[in-house]
Coordinates of C-alpha atoms in Angstrom, one line a residue:
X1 CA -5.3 218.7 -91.9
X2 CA -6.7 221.5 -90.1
X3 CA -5.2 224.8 -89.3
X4 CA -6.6 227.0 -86.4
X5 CA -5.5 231.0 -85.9
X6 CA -5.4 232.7 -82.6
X7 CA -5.2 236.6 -83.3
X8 CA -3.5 238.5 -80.5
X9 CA -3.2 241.8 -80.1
X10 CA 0.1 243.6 -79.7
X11 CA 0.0 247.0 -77.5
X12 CA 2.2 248.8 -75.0
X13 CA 2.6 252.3 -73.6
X14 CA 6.3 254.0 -73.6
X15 CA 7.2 256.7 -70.5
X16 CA 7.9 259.3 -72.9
X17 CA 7.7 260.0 -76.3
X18 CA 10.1 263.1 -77.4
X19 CA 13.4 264.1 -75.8
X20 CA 17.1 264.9 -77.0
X21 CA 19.3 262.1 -77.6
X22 CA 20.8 259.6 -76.9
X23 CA 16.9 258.9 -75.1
X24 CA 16.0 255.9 -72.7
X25 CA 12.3 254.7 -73.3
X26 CA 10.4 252.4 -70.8
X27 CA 8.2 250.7 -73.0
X28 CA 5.2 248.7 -71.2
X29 CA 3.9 246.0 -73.0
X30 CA 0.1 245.7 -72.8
X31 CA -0.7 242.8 -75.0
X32 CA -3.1 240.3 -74.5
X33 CA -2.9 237.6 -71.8
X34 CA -2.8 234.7 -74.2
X35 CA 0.5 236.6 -75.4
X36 CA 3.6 234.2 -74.9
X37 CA 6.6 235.3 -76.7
X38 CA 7.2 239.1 -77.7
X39 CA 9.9 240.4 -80.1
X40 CA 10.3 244.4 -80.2
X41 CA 11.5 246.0 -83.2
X42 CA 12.8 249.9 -82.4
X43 CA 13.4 250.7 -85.9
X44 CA 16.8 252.5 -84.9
X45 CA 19.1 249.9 -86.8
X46 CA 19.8 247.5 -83.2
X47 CA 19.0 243.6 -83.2
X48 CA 15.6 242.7 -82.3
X49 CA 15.1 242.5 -78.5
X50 CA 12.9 239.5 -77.1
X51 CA 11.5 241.2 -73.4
X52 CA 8.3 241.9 -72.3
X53 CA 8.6 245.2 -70.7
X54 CA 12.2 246.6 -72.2
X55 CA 13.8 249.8 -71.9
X56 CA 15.8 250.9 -75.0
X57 CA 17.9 254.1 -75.4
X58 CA 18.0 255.6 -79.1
X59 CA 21.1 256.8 -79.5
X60 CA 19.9 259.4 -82.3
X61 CA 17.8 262.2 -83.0
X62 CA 15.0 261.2 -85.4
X63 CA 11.3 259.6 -85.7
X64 CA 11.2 256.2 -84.7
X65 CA 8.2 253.7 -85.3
X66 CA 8.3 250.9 -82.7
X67 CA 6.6 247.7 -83.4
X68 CA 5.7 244.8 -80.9
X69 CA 5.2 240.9 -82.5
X70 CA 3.1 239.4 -79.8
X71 CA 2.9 235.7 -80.4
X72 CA 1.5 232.6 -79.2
X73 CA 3.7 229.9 -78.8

């Protein structure tokens, strides 16, 4: 048996970052190349969203901590 690990780094950039509700972001995923399969979490209570570069609207007023899974499939 022999297990190998490719560590990829997640990153992206969002069009704005504070605004009144309901809010459409642009997020703008800047992951590594080698990235093949991405899965957004917006922390806002909606399903995961599987996109590269996705917009997503929060639809209330609060502080949101975003988090990309950048994998390699």
């Amino acid at each position: 048996l022999s297990l190998t690990f490719d560590t990829t780094q997640a990153d992206f950039s969002v069009d704005t970052t504070e605004g009144f509700a309901p809010l459409t972001v642009h997020f703008t995923n800047q992951s590594m190349a080698n990235a093949t399969t991405f899965s957004w979490n917006f922390a806002d209570g909606t399903a995961l969203i599987d996109s590269t570069n996705p917009n997503h609207t929060f639809a209330n007023a609060g502080v949101y901590q975003v988090m990309l899974i950048a994998l390699i499939i």
